Coordinates of C-alpha atoms in Angstrom, one line a residue:
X108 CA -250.5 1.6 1.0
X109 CA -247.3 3.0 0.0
X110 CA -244.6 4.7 2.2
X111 CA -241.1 7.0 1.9
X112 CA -237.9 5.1 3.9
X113 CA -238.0 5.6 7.2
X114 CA -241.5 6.8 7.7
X115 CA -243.4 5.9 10.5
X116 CA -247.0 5.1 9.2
X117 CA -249.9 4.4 10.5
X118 CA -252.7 2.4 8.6
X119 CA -256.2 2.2 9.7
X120 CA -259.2 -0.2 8.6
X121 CA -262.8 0.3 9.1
X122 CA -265.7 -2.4 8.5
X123 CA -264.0 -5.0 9.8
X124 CA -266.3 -7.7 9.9
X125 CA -266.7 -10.6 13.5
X126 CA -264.3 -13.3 14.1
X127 CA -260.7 -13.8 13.9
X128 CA -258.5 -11.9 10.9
X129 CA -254.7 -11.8 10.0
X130 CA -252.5 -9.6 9.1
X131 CA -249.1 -9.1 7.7
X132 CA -246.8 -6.4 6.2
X133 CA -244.5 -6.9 3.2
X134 CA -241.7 -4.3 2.4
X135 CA -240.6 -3.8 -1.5
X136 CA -237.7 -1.2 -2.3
X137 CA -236.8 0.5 -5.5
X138 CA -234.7 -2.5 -6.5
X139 CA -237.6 -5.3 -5.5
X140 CA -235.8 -6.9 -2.9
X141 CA -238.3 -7.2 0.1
X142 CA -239.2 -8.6 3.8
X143 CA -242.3 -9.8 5.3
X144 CA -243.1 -9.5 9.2
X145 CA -244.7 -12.8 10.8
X146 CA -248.5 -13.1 10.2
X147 CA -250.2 -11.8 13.2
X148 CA -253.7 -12.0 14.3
X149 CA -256.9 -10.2 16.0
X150 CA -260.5 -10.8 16.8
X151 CA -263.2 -8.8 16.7
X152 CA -266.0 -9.1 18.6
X153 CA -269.5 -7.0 18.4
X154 CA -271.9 -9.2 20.6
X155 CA -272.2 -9.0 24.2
X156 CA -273.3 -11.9 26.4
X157 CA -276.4 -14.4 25.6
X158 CA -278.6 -15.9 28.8
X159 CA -279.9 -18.7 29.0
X160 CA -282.0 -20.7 32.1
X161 CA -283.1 -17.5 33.6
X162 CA -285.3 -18.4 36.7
X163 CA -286.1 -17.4 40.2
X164 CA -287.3 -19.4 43.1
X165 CA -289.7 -19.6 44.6
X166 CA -290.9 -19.3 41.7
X167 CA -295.1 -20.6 42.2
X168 CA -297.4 -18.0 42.4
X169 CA -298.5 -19.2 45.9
X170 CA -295.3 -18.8 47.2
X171 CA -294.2 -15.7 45.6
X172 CA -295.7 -13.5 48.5
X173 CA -295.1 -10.1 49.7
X174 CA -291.8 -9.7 51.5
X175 CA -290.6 -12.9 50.1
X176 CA -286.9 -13.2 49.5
X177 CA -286.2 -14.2 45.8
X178 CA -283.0 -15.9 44.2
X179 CA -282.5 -15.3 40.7
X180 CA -280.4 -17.7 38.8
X181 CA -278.9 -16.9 35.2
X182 CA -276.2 -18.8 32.9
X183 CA -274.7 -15.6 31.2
X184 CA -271.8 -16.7 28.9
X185 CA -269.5 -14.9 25.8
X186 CA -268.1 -16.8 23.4
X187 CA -265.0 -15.2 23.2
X188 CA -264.3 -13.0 26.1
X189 CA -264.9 -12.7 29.6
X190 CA -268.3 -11.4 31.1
X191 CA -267.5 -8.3 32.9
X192 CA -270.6 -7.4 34.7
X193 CA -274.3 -9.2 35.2
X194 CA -277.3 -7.1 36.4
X195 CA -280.6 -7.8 37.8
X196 CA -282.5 -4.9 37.0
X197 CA -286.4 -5.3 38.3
X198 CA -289.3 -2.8 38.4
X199 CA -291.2 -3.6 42.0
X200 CA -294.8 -1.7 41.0
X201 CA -293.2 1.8 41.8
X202 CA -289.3 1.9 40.4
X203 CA -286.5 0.2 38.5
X204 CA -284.0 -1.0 40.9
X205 CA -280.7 -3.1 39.9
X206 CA -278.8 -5.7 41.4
X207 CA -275.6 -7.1 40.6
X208 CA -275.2 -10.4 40.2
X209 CA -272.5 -12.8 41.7
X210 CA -270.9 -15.3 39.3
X211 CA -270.9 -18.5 41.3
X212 CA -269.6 -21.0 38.9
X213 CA -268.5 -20.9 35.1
X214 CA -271.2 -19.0 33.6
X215 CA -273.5 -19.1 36.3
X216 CA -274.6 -16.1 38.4
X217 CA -277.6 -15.2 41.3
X218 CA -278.6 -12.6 43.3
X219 CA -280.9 -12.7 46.0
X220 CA -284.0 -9.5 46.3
X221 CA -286.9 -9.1 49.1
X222 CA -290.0 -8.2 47.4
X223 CA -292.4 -5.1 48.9
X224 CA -294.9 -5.6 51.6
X225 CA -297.3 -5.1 48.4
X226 CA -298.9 -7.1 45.9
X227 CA -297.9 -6.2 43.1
X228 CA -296.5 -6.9 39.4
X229 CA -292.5 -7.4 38.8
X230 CA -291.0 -6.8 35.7
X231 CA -287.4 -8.1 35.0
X232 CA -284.4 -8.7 32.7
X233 CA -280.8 -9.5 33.1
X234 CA -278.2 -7.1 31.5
X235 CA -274.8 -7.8 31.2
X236 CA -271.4 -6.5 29.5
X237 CA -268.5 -8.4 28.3
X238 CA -264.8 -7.3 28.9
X239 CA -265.0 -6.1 25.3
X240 CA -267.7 -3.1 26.7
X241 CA -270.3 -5.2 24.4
X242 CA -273.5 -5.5 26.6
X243 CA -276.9 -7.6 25.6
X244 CA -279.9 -7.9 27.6
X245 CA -282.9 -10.6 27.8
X246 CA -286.4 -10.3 27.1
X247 CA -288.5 -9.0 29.7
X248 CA -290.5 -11.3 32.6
X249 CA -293.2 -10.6 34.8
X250 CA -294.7 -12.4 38.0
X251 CA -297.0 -11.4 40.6
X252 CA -296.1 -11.0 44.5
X253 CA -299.8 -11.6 46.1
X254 CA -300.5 -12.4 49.5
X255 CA -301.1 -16.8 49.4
X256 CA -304.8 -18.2 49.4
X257 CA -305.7 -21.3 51.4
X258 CA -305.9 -24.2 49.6
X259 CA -309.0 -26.4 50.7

């Protein structure tokens, strides 16, 4: 792009693909002497957070009772950036309902949920955000809260 002396200027770029880029700028005048800044750089990132070992325990369908308390256990990690926030979000038979999950170690989080004094089927995901304001979630799961049978 070219600019008058002494003009402030402001240059914008679109399309800018992921991962890290440089930049530079390099001044020429009329009689070709010229300057260069230092090389500076930038990331960009477009992906939220990926899980990986989602569980919950108890997690055997003889143990997964009515009014059973639950711990859910995620490893929610970015590659480049902090993860902001990591949800729970469960539907109990009747509504959604979310939870927000504590980060306990590294890239591990849990959160702890009573199921209803009902059996009946659970549906849930994880959702999460990086600092970025990039946000992923995982695939569905389902599991059963039913009242234990005797074993004989």
């Amino acid at each position: 792009s070219t600019t008058q002396n002494n003009t402030l200027t402001n240059l914008n770029a679109s399309g800018i693909s992921t991962g890290a880029h440089n930049w530079s700028v390099t001044c020429i005048d009329q009689t070709t002497n010229s300057n260069s800044s230092m090389n500076r750089s930038f990331y960009v990132d477009l992906y939220g957070p990926i899980f990986s070992e989602i569980i919950y325990s108890p997690n055997s369908s003889d143990s997964v009772d009515p009014d059973t308390n639950l711990t859910f256990n995620a490893i929610v990690s970015d590659g480049r950036v902090d993860v902001s926030t990591v949800i729970l979000q469960y539907y109990n038979g009747t509504d959604w309902a979310n939870s927000t999950m504590s980060n306990t170690s590294v890239s591990n989080y849990n959160v702890s949920i009573t199921t209803t004094s009902l059996e009946v089927n659970y549906t849930f995901n994880i959702w999460a955000n990086d600092t970025f304001g990039n946000s992923n979630h995982s695939a569905n799961q389902t599991f059963a809260s039913e009242i234990g049978r005797a074993h004989v």
